[in-house]
Amino acid sequence: LTKNPAAYDAYLRGRALQTRGIASLPEAIKLLEKAKTLDPAFALAWASLAEAKFTRFVYSRDQSPELISETRALIDRALELQPKLPQALIVRANWARRGNLAHAAAQRDLAHAEALHPATPELRNNQAFVARDLGRWDDAFRFSREMVQLDPNNAERIRGHANGIFWRKGLYAEADRLLARAVANRDSLYDRVMLRLIWRGPADALKLLDGAVADSAEGKMLRIDLLLAMNRQSEAGALAAEAESDLMAVETKGQVYFRIGAPLNRLVALGRNDEARRLAAEMRASALQELDRGNRAGNLRSEFIRAEIALGHRDAAMAALDQWRRESQLMRNDHQRLQEFTSRAVQLFACLGQADPVIALLQEFATGGLQFPMSLRYDPEFALIRSDPRFQELMRQQEAWAKAQPDPVDP
């Protein structure tokens, strides 16, 4: 470790903040920077700093060349100081999987880390997602369940497994149990309500929301979204008027900004077009600045194209979407393509009324034995293509799968 008490104290405080989730990352990074400055030979501080900084890549907010190279330099320094440091090997595995799509290299590092040290939540977390990407679902489920046993109160990580593994494979009951655990540990209610919308429809989703603490900004926006899904526009509009200050609310998680749900879609559905255009212009300017510096994060590209659509720049939106599709075809892993491009592009093509690419992309999910993570019947983005017979058949298939799943078990 380190013989410098101040460096170790900064490290411990940084790690404690780091495990609380992305909201605490900026302060965690400062403390980890301090730890490695106080003791430049403290390998564990270098590895933890690399992990903290790479979180922005993992959350698909910053996938710039600068972040990729900076993170790799930190990892290399940690392993130069301590070649058999399990934590550094795990971070390098995540970098290889996410930053370079090098799953074989990731597997080697994870196997090496496991041989050096008993299983940790970080190890099982990464093993689960490598197995998922490679289509080894039984291993992904096993690693994920072990991760939860090892770290039962890490709400953000548990939510990631609920959404990215169990929900993606259509195991709604297990995904819901994990999301309920995450909510109990003060994580977002949004995902659980949206899963219930797909699983049992808007009335049941609204019932779930009614049973939760729903007077927060998030609760109000969720209620508006569900009322819109049920075609109860007047009630949604009245609630939006009451919750005016929350309608454009931004939840700050460190340096990452998550708007509650999809406010641009919400404003359009409410008919508040002037506000939608103002928000779209803001989103476009912010995204363009990042794109110009080489950031190709999926969330960022999706926001840029969505803003172009809202501003009426249809040709520009189509050009950006077609360019993204061509780039996605170079991805070496099918599941990464589904996660980074396909799930987002389906919605964007639907907003443009382009039924053919929507059908083709949804069929990629079906071919992979996966469930699309949005309600085809109720999500307003699909309104322009919902009358297409091919889309209706895919909607029927989604609903048949959902109906066959075990009923939710709520407290």
XYZ file of C-alpha atoms in Angstrom:
411
model
C 0.000 0.000 0.000
C 1.700 3.183 1.227
C 3.714 4.256 4.251
C 2.395 7.816 3.969
C -0.559 8.222 6.393
C -1.861 11.338 4.633
C -1.813 9.601 1.241
C -3.632 6.600 2.681
C -6.240 8.796 4.347
C -6.895 10.662 1.078
C -7.138 7.328 -0.729
C -9.651 5.885 1.739
C -11.813 8.995 1.609
C -11.636 9.033 -2.194
C -12.618 5.370 -2.454
C -15.505 5.866 -0.042
C -16.854 8.668 -2.237
C -16.169 6.722 -5.422
C -18.313 3.789 -4.302
C -21.257 6.116 -3.614
C -21.783 6.670 -7.322
C -21.219 9.208 -10.044
C -22.537 12.151 -8.007
C -19.489 11.936 -5.759
C -16.916 11.458 -8.517
C -15.450 14.995 -8.748
C -14.549 15.053 -5.060
C -13.362 11.435 -5.212
C -11.046 12.287 -8.106
C -9.568 15.233 -6.168
C -8.808 13.010 -3.196
C -7.299 10.232 -5.321
C -5.179 12.792 -7.163
C -3.997 14.031 -3.768
C -3.168 10.476 -2.649
C -0.950 9.724 -5.635
C 0.681 13.165 -5.384
C 1.527 12.612 -1.717
C 2.971 9.192 -2.566
C 3.785 8.801 -6.290
C 4.608 5.114 -5.678
C 1.112 4.363 -4.306
C -0.105 2.009 -7.084
C -3.582 1.504 -5.648
C -4.235 5.265 -5.787
C -3.239 5.333 -9.471
C -5.564 2.413 -10.271
C -8.507 3.905 -8.364
C -7.991 7.260 -10.059
C -8.074 5.551 -13.466
C -11.310 3.790 -12.522
C -12.906 7.020 -11.306
C -11.999 8.979 -14.430
C -13.106 6.193 -16.776
C -16.589 6.266 -15.254
C -17.525 9.111 -17.618
C -16.715 6.838 -20.550
C -18.736 3.997 -19.028
C -21.749 6.285 -18.640
C -21.459 7.215 -22.316
C -20.901 10.901 -21.610
C -17.239 11.339 -22.556
C -15.684 8.949 -25.058
C -13.048 11.316 -26.319
C -9.543 10.159 -27.339
C -8.135 12.304 -24.529
C -10.045 10.443 -21.829
C -9.142 7.054 -23.302
C -5.413 7.847 -23.441
C -5.371 9.566 -20.036
C -7.037 6.594 -18.367
C -4.714 4.098 -20.023
C -1.660 6.091 -18.862
C -2.914 5.939 -15.255
C -3.496 2.185 -15.512
C -0.059 1.593 -17.017
C 1.573 3.572 -14.220
C -0.254 1.545 -11.574
C 0.918 -1.725 -13.149
C 4.435 -0.408 -13.595
C 4.541 0.222 -9.853
C 2.851 -3.072 -8.946
C 2.545 -5.539 -11.887
C 0.311 -7.967 -9.996
C -2.148 -5.449 -8.575
C -5.617 -7.042 -9.003
C -7.452 -3.703 -8.919
C -5.337 -2.332 -11.775
C -5.878 -5.504 -13.825
C -9.651 -5.165 -13.357
C -9.607 -1.516 -14.438
C -7.488 -2.419 -17.473
C -9.990 -5.154 -18.352
C -12.836 -2.633 -18.269
C -10.774 -0.223 -20.390
C -10.104 -3.006 -22.913
C -13.769 -4.021 -23.108
C -15.274 -0.547 -23.271
C -12.524 1.524 -24.841
C -11.030 -0.952 -27.285
C -13.651 -3.737 -27.605
C -10.858 -6.199 -26.819
C -12.778 -8.864 -24.933
C -10.038 -11.503 -25.084
C -7.615 -9.115 -23.388
C -10.270 -8.254 -20.806
C -10.833 -11.935 -20.032
C -7.110 -12.504 -19.526
C -6.789 -9.623 -17.090
C -9.873 -10.687 -15.132
C -8.653 -14.285 -14.898
C -5.268 -13.025 -13.700
C -6.921 -10.792 -11.082
C -9.061 -13.670 -9.794
C -5.983 -15.898 -9.469
C -4.298 -13.234 -7.328
C -7.142 -12.325 -4.966
C -10.553 -13.607 -3.794
C -13.525 -12.355 -5.766
C -14.496 -8.715 -5.245
C -17.609 -6.808 -6.395
C -15.488 -5.013 -9.005
C -14.251 -8.330 -10.418
C -17.710 -9.907 -10.614
C -19.141 -6.704 -12.071
C -16.689 -6.758 -14.963
C -16.909 -10.505 -15.473
C -20.695 -10.233 -15.777
C -20.565 -7.644 -18.544
C -17.782 -9.390 -20.461
C -19.858 -12.595 -20.372
C -22.946 -10.681 -21.520
C -21.103 -9.092 -24.432
C -19.886 -12.508 -25.532
C -23.384 -14.022 -25.326
C -22.539 -16.255 -22.347
C -25.735 -15.413 -20.503
C -25.629 -18.108 -17.814
C -22.203 -16.835 -16.749
C -23.444 -13.244 -16.892
C -26.378 -14.073 -14.589
C -24.126 -15.986 -12.162
C -21.502 -13.254 -11.949
C -24.177 -10.601 -11.567
C -25.902 -12.387 -8.721
C -22.578 -12.906 -6.966
C -21.785 -9.204 -7.396
C -25.039 -8.288 -5.642
C -24.257 -10.688 -2.779
C -20.827 -9.123 -2.359
C -22.054 -5.515 -2.560
C -25.784 -5.479 -1.744
C -26.046 -1.734 -1.098
C -24.322 -0.338 -4.197
C -27.465 1.101 -5.781
C -25.872 2.472 -8.931
C -24.079 -0.771 -9.800
C -27.156 -2.884 -9.006
C -29.273 -0.692 -11.270
C -26.723 -1.200 -14.045
C -27.059 -4.971 -13.767
C -30.844 -4.808 -13.601
C -31.002 -2.744 -16.781
C -28.050 -4.089 -18.723
C -28.374 -7.796 -18.023
C -31.716 -9.004 -16.656
C -34.010 -6.421 -18.296
C -32.102 -6.690 -21.579
C -32.662 -10.450 -21.608
C -36.316 -10.041 -20.691
C -36.122 -11.377 -17.121
C -38.389 -8.643 -15.847
C -39.102 -10.054 -12.375
C -35.424 -10.304 -11.445
C -34.688 -6.895 -12.963
C -37.536 -5.440 -10.908
C -36.251 -6.968 -7.669
C -32.849 -5.427 -8.288
C -34.350 -2.041 -9.156
C -36.442 -2.179 -5.971
C -33.211 -2.765 -4.035
C -31.604 0.181 -5.808
C -34.557 2.449 -5.031
C -34.391 1.375 -1.372
C -30.788 2.586 -1.403
C -31.866 6.017 -2.674
C -31.371 5.417 -6.379
C -33.675 6.589 -9.169
C -37.255 5.348 -9.356
C -37.398 6.127 -13.076
C -36.108 2.801 -14.394
C -38.399 0.723 -12.244
C -41.487 2.627 -13.362
C -40.445 2.402 -17.032
C -39.912 -1.354 -16.704
C -43.390 -1.679 -15.207
C -44.800 0.259 -18.178
C -43.449 -2.384 -20.571
C -44.231 -5.284 -18.269
C -47.773 -4.510 -17.165
C -48.847 -1.252 -18.839
C -49.329 2.379 -17.766
C -52.049 1.810 -15.167
C -49.854 -0.599 -13.213
C -46.847 1.704 -13.617
C -48.912 4.577 -12.228
C -49.979 2.386 -9.302
C -46.317 1.647 -8.561
C -45.560 5.345 -8.656
C -48.480 6.084 -6.328
C -46.996 3.674 -3.811
C -43.661 5.474 -3.842
C -42.629 8.932 -2.702
C -43.895 10.737 -5.780
C -43.835 14.403 -4.754
C -40.231 14.857 -5.895
C -39.330 16.395 -9.248
C -38.680 12.894 -10.562
C -42.050 11.636 -9.339
C -43.907 14.521 -10.959
C -42.157 14.047 -14.304
C -42.802 10.310 -14.227
C -46.483 10.965 -13.609
C -46.623 13.354 -16.561
C -44.960 10.755 -18.796
C -47.398 8.035 -17.729
C -50.425 10.295 -18.214
C -49.182 11.106 -21.719
C -48.743 7.385 -22.417
C -52.385 6.897 -21.406
C -53.485 9.752 -23.712
C -54.582 11.819 -20.714
C -53.139 15.001 -22.177
C -55.236 17.474 -20.229
C -54.223 15.962 -16.864
C -50.584 15.849 -17.946
C -50.763 19.485 -19.032
C -52.337 20.559 -15.757
C -49.649 18.762 -13.736
C -46.940 20.291 -15.921
C -48.356 23.749 -15.194
C -48.292 23.017 -11.447
C -44.728 21.637 -11.648
C -43.356 24.391 -13.865
C -40.086 24.704 -11.971
C -39.448 20.963 -12.265
C -40.336 20.575 -15.930
C -36.818 21.458 -17.080
C -35.146 20.111 -13.935
C -31.596 18.900 -14.249
C -30.170 16.378 -11.813
C -26.468 17.024 -11.327
C -24.309 13.945 -10.830
C -20.826 15.330 -10.574
C -19.947 16.834 -13.940
C -22.612 14.768 -15.704
C -26.090 16.190 -16.166
C -29.057 13.834 -16.340
C -32.354 15.420 -17.188
C -35.256 13.585 -15.614
C -36.493 11.216 -18.280
C -36.582 12.830 -21.708
C -37.737 16.438 -21.254
C -37.495 17.315 -24.943
C -39.948 14.533 -25.841
C -42.111 15.538 -22.895
C -42.341 19.154 -24.019
C -43.210 18.109 -27.572
C -45.901 15.701 -26.322
C -47.343 18.491 -24.168
C -47.464 20.795 -27.209
C -45.034 23.272 -25.647
C -43.135 23.739 -28.859
C -41.412 27.065 -28.131
C -39.867 25.652 -24.968
C -38.948 22.471 -26.819
C -37.079 24.476 -29.444
C -35.214 26.479 -26.802
C -34.164 23.291 -25.034
C -33.197 21.703 -28.359
C -30.998 24.671 -29.241
C -29.277 24.401 -25.855
C -28.769 20.643 -26.275
C -27.446 21.047 -29.819
C -24.884 23.708 -28.857
C -23.623 21.687 -25.902
C -23.393 18.451 -27.891
C -21.712 20.118 -30.854
C -18.985 21.504 -28.627
C -18.205 18.001 -27.380
C -18.409 16.408 -30.821
C -15.945 18.968 -32.148
C -13.340 17.777 -29.657
C -13.715 14.157 -30.763
C -16.163 12.930 -28.121
C -18.249 10.172 -29.732
C -20.301 9.054 -26.711
C -23.611 7.441 -27.637
C -25.691 9.603 -25.291
C -24.083 12.720 -26.722
C -24.679 11.777 -30.354
C -28.253 10.846 -29.579
C -28.876 14.222 -27.901
C -27.404 16.062 -30.884
C -29.585 14.219 -33.419
C -32.678 14.540 -31.243
C -32.085 18.284 -31.018
C -31.705 18.560 -34.801
C -35.047 16.790 -35.240
C -36.791 19.107 -32.769
C -35.343 22.149 -34.537
C -36.689 20.930 -37.884
C -33.243 20.137 -39.305
C -34.384 16.850 -40.787
C -31.650 16.492 -43.417
C -28.918 17.213 -40.870
C -30.420 14.671 -38.467
C -30.572 12.005 -41.180
C -26.988 12.713 -42.245
C -25.699 12.442 -38.660
C -27.694 9.269 -38.075
C -26.487 7.636 -41.282
C -22.878 8.512 -40.409
C -23.307 6.987 -36.960
C -24.824 3.844 -38.480
C -21.856 3.420 -40.827
C -19.421 3.806 -37.942
C -21.377 1.343 -35.807
C -20.989 -1.346 -38.450
C -17.251 -1.335 -37.704
C -17.825 -2.354 -34.069
C -16.321 -5.746 -33.376
C -18.918 -6.809 -30.814
C -22.623 -7.181 -31.628
C -23.824 -6.475 -28.105
C -21.767 -3.317 -27.869
C -23.341 -2.177 -31.136
C -26.815 -2.882 -29.745
C -26.039 -0.899 -26.598
C -24.162 2.043 -28.083
C -26.023 2.510 -31.357
C -29.057 0.324 -32.039
C -31.126 1.036 -28.917
C -30.732 4.788 -29.465
C -31.041 4.806 -33.244
C -34.382 2.973 -33.116
C -35.907 5.933 -31.295
C -34.300 8.520 -33.565
C -35.392 6.868 -36.802
C -38.893 6.530 -35.300
C -38.988 10.276 -34.554
C -38.167 10.834 -38.233
C -40.965 8.480 -39.304
C -38.481 6.073 -40.921
C -40.206 2.722 -40.495
C -37.791 0.539 -42.509
C -34.667 1.167 -40.384
C -36.740 0.978 -37.189
C -38.026 -2.473 -38.142
C -34.559 -3.655 -39.178
C -32.950 -2.440 -35.931
C -35.687 -3.907 -33.719
C -35.219 -7.234 -35.467
C -31.556 -7.137 -34.411
C -32.767 -7.305 -30.826
C -35.103 -10.200 -31.606
C -32.380 -12.081 -33.480
C -30.103 -11.762 -30.451
C -32.820 -13.076 -28.121
C -33.077 -9.694 -26.400
C -35.938 -7.432 -25.394
C -36.058 -3.801 -26.513
C -35.856 -1.552 -23.418
C -38.781 0.745 -24.261
C -42.528 0.265 -24.653
C -43.341 0.013 -28.348
C -47.027 0.609 -27.645
C -46.820 3.533 -25.249
C -43.643 5.458 -25.947
C -44.631 8.617 -27.869
C -41.518 8.461 -30.071
C -43.083 5.587 -32.026
C -46.310 7.430 -32.859
C -45.372 8.094 -36.504
C -44.804 4.429 -37.329
C -47.222 2.668 -35.001
C -49.699 1.947 -37.816
C -47.090 -0.008 -39.815
C -48.149 -3.713 -39.793
C -44.552 -4.856 -39.307
C -44.183 -2.627 -36.271
C -47.508 -3.846 -34.901
C -46.264 -7.434 -35.110
C -43.097 -6.548 -33.171
C -45.275 -4.710 -30.644
C -47.432 -7.827 -30.291
C -44.321 -9.945 -29.707
C -43.052 -7.590 -27.007
C -46.392 -7.665 -25.226
C -46.667 -11.456 -25.470
C -43.242 -11.826 -23.863
C -44.129 -9.367 -21.110
C -47.435 -11.089 -20.395
C -45.656 -14.436 -20.009
C -43.337 -13.090 -17.292
C -44.163 -13.681 -13.608
C -46.205 -10.974 -11.915
C -44.395 -8.248 -9.955
C -44.089 -8.721 -6.211
C -44.365 -5.327 -4.516
C -43.959 -4.748 -0.764
